[in-house]
Amino acid sequence: MARRRYWLMKSEPDVFGWDDLLACPDRTECWDGVRNYQARNLLRDEIRVGDGVLFYHSRTKEPSVVGTARVVRNGYPDPTQFDPKEKYYDPKSDPENPRWFAVDVQAERPMKTTLSLKEMRAMPELEGMCLLRKGMRLSVQPVEPEQWKVIAGPGKLGPKL
DNA sequence: GCCAACGTTGGC
DNA sequence: GCCAACGTTGGC
């Protein structure tokens, strides 16, 4: 069994945020709509059931990590790419060889107190973190175990949902 | 295969 | 809402 790995996923609370995830059946939702090849590769090849996810709110007043989630389904073809009614419809994607992938995530625990981007920038332990690097706009990105521990380690999280 | 134009992301 | 930093597209 491979070691559990960690990721950070960005969401825009105006579109779909933590509260929306909690409102889903089983607190589980398909993480779809990712249209970036680098992120796609992670979703398709790297992210596995059981991995930990930092749930991050972007494009909001105080961009922050708000909770943790767990991957509950490995990468599979993103259904929205084949639906012409979908915003994320991609007519160039061949169903025989899908271009875009999604995973399912389940909300696990809220942060005891949300951790803002500003606060993270001020933490020397998080230096070099993907999220904090200039120009890093990946909506799905890796988190090192040490970084996970600092952000979501003992005492940082609220009760299991 | 270069690169200008265009679109998107996301902090501020 | 602005705009810098990227990524993608498409003409050549």
Short mmCIF file of C-alpha atoms (C1' of nucleotides) in Angstrom, two decimals:
data_model
loop_
_atom_site.label_atom_id
_atom_site.label_comp_id
_atom_site.label_asym_id
_atom_site.label_seq_id
_atom_site.Cartn_x
_atom_site.Cartn_y
_atom_site.Cartn_z
CA MET A 1 0.00 0.00 0.00
CA ALA A 2 1.47 3.27 -1.09
CA ARG A 3 1.94 5.99 1.42
CA ARG A 4 -0.91 8.43 1.84
CA ARG A 5 -0.27 11.62 -0.04
CA TYR A 6 -1.60 15.13 0.32
CA TRP A 7 -3.05 17.71 -2.01
CA LEU A 8 -4.58 21.14 -2.00
CA MET A 9 -7.68 21.87 -4.03
CA LYS A 10 -8.95 25.33 -4.72
CA SER A 11 -12.59 26.21 -4.82
CA GLU A 12 -14.40 29.47 -5.27
CA PRO A 13 -16.95 29.72 -2.49
CA ASP A 14 -19.20 31.81 -4.73
CA VAL A 15 -19.40 28.85 -7.10
CA PHE A 16 -18.89 25.81 -4.91
CA GLY A 17 -17.40 26.05 -1.43
CA TRP A 18 -16.97 24.08 1.75
CA ASP A 19 -20.60 24.57 2.81
CA ASP A 20 -21.74 23.25 -0.54
CA LEU A 21 -19.62 20.15 -0.10
CA LEU A 22 -21.11 19.58 3.35
CA ALA A 23 -24.58 19.83 1.84
CA CYS A 24 -23.87 17.05 -0.66
CA PRO A 25 -25.09 13.51 -0.02
CA ASP A 26 -22.47 11.76 2.08
CA ARG A 27 -20.54 15.08 2.02
CA THR A 28 -19.10 13.72 -1.22
CA GLU A 29 -18.83 15.40 -4.59
CA CYS A 30 -17.19 14.90 -7.95
CA TRP A 31 -14.25 17.28 -8.30
CA ASP A 32 -14.80 18.17 -11.94
CA GLY A 33 -14.22 21.09 -14.26
CA VAL A 34 -10.43 21.06 -14.04
CA ARG A 35 -9.15 22.15 -17.45
CA ASN A 36 -5.44 22.39 -16.98
CA TYR A 37 -3.12 19.64 -18.19
CA GLN A 38 -0.79 19.69 -15.23
CA ALA A 39 -3.69 19.36 -12.83
CA ARG A 40 -5.27 16.76 -15.09
CA ASN A 41 -2.18 14.60 -14.84
CA LEU A 42 -2.37 14.71 -11.07
CA LEU A 43 -6.06 13.78 -11.07
CA ARG A 44 -5.54 10.97 -13.54
CA ASP A 45 -2.24 9.46 -12.41
CA GLU A 46 -1.26 10.54 -8.94
CA ILE A 47 -4.19 11.21 -6.66
CA ARG A 48 -5.51 8.06 -5.01
CA VAL A 49 -8.30 6.95 -2.69
CA GLY A 50 -7.43 7.79 0.87
CA ASP A 51 -5.23 10.77 0.05
CA GLY A 52 -5.74 13.91 2.14
CA VAL A 53 -7.02 17.16 0.65
CA LEU A 54 -6.70 20.68 1.99
CA PHE A 55 -9.88 22.45 0.95
CA TYR A 56 -8.97 25.99 -0.02
CA HIS A 57 -11.18 28.99 -0.77
CA SER A 58 -9.84 31.31 -3.45
CA ARG A 59 -11.21 34.48 -5.04
CA THR A 60 -12.66 35.58 -1.78
CA LYS A 61 -11.98 38.35 0.69
CA GLU A 62 -9.64 36.24 2.81
CA PRO A 63 -8.34 33.29 0.77
CA SER A 64 -7.99 30.44 3.28
CA VAL A 65 -7.76 26.75 3.99
CA VAL A 66 -11.14 25.96 5.51
CA GLY A 67 -11.12 22.21 6.04
CA THR A 68 -9.86 18.82 5.01
CA ALA A 69 -11.32 16.21 2.72
CA ARG A 70 -10.42 12.74 1.61
CA VAL A 71 -10.24 11.27 -1.86
CA VAL A 72 -12.89 8.55 -2.14
CA ARG A 73 -12.66 7.71 -5.83
CA ASN A 74 -9.65 7.51 -8.11
CA GLY A 75 -9.44 9.56 -11.30
CA TYR A 76 -12.13 8.88 -13.89
CA PRO A 77 -13.22 10.78 -17.02
CA ASP A 78 -14.82 14.08 -16.07
CA PRO A 79 -18.45 13.70 -17.21
CA THR A 80 -18.90 17.44 -17.81
CA GLN A 81 -16.57 17.37 -20.82
CA PHE A 82 -19.09 15.36 -22.87
CA ASP A 83 -22.23 17.36 -22.03
CA PRO A 84 -22.90 20.24 -24.44
CA LYS A 85 -25.04 21.94 -21.82
CA GLU A 86 -22.14 22.09 -19.40
CA LYS A 87 -19.97 25.10 -18.93
CA TYR A 88 -16.98 22.77 -19.06
CA TYR A 89 -18.09 21.00 -22.24
CA ASP A 90 -15.12 20.21 -24.45
CA PRO A 91 -16.17 19.20 -27.98
CA LYS A 92 -12.59 18.22 -28.77
CA SER A 93 -12.45 15.54 -26.13
CA ASP A 94 -12.82 12.04 -27.54
CA PRO A 95 -14.87 9.69 -25.32
CA GLU A 96 -12.56 6.87 -26.40
CA ASN A 97 -9.63 8.87 -25.11
CA PRO A 98 -10.97 11.41 -22.60
CA ARG A 99 -8.98 14.55 -22.10
CA TRP A 100 -10.15 15.56 -18.63
CA PHE A 101 -10.38 13.69 -15.36
CA ALA A 102 -12.09 14.08 -12.02
CA VAL A 103 -11.90 12.48 -8.58
CA ASP A 104 -14.50 12.27 -5.83
CA VAL A 105 -13.77 13.97 -2.53
CA GLN A 106 -15.51 13.71 0.82
CA ALA A 107 -15.42 16.43 3.45
CA GLU A 108 -13.66 15.17 6.55
CA ARG A 109 -12.99 17.88 9.13
CA PRO A 110 -13.33 21.65 9.33
CA MET A 111 -10.34 23.69 10.40
CA LYS A 112 -10.64 24.67 14.04
CA THR A 113 -9.88 28.16 12.78
CA THR A 114 -9.47 28.83 9.09
CA LEU A 115 -5.92 29.52 7.99
CA SER A 116 -5.57 32.44 5.61
CA LEU A 117 -3.12 32.80 2.78
CA LYS A 118 -1.67 35.80 4.57
CA GLU A 119 -1.04 33.74 7.70
CA MET A 120 0.51 30.95 5.69
CA ARG A 121 2.89 33.37 4.01
CA ALA A 122 4.07 34.41 7.46
CA MET A 123 4.89 30.84 8.52
CA PRO A 124 8.54 29.92 7.93
CA GLU A 125 7.65 26.20 8.00
CA LEU A 126 5.61 26.66 4.86
CA GLU A 127 8.30 28.34 2.83
CA GLY A 128 8.46 26.83 -0.62
CA MET A 129 4.91 25.54 -0.49
CA CYS A 130 3.37 25.26 -3.93
CA LEU A 131 0.48 27.55 -3.04
CA LEU A 132 2.79 30.33 -1.91
CA ARG A 133 5.02 30.32 -4.94
CA LYS A 134 4.65 33.27 -7.21
CA GLY A 135 2.72 32.53 -10.32
CA MET A 136 1.49 29.17 -9.05
CA ARG A 137 -2.10 28.97 -10.12
CA LEU A 138 -2.72 25.26 -10.26
CA SER A 139 -6.17 24.45 -8.92
CA VAL A 140 -4.94 21.05 -7.75
CA GLN A 141 -1.47 20.88 -6.29
CA PRO A 142 0.74 18.72 -4.09
CA VAL A 143 1.27 19.32 -0.37
CA GLU A 144 4.27 17.88 1.46
CA PRO A 145 3.58 15.74 4.54
CA GLU A 146 5.45 18.25 6.72
CA GLN A 147 3.29 21.03 5.34
CA TRP A 148 0.15 19.01 5.96
CA LYS A 149 1.23 18.48 9.55
CA VAL A 150 1.75 22.19 10.08
CA ILE A 151 -1.59 23.11 8.57
CA ALA A 152 -3.82 20.18 9.50
CA GLY A 153 -1.86 18.34 12.17
CA PRO A 154 -2.86 17.60 15.76
CA GLY A 155 -4.92 20.38 17.30
CA LYS A 156 -5.57 22.19 14.05
CA LEU A 157 -8.80 20.50 13.05
CA GLY A 158 -12.31 20.43 14.40
CA PRO A 159 -14.31 17.25 15.02
CA LYS A 160 -14.74 14.65 12.31
CA LEU A 161 -17.91 15.26 10.32
"C1'" DG B 1 7.76 25.39 -34.40
"C1'" DC B 2 7.55 30.41 -33.41
"C1'" DC B 3 5.09 33.83 -31.17
"C1'" DA B 4 1.29 37.33 -30.92
"C1'" DA B 5 -3.27 37.41 -29.47
"C1'" DC B 6 -6.43 35.90 -26.51
"C1'" DG B 7 -8.50 33.78 -22.34
"C1'" DT B 8 -8.18 32.53 -17.51
"C1'" DT B 9 -6.66 32.61 -12.86
"C1'" DG B 10 -6.60 34.56 -8.52
"C1'" DG B 11 -4.41 37.94 -5.20
"C1'" DC B 12 -5.05 42.48 -4.17
"C1'" DG C 1 -12.88 45.29 -10.66
"C1'" DC C 2 -7.98 45.54 -11.93
"C1'" DC C 3 -4.29 43.46 -13.94
"C1'" DA C 4 0.02 40.51 -13.83
"C1'" DA C 5 1.28 36.01 -14.73
"C1'" DC C 6 0.52 32.21 -17.16
"C1'" DG C 7 -1.51 28.76 -20.49
"C1'" DT C 8 -3.55 27.91 -24.92
"C1'" DT C 9 -4.59 28.76 -29.66
"C1'" DG C 10 -3.82 29.39 -34.33
"C1'" DG C 11 -1.76 31.96 -38.32
"C1'" DC C 12 2.34 31.93 -40.63
#
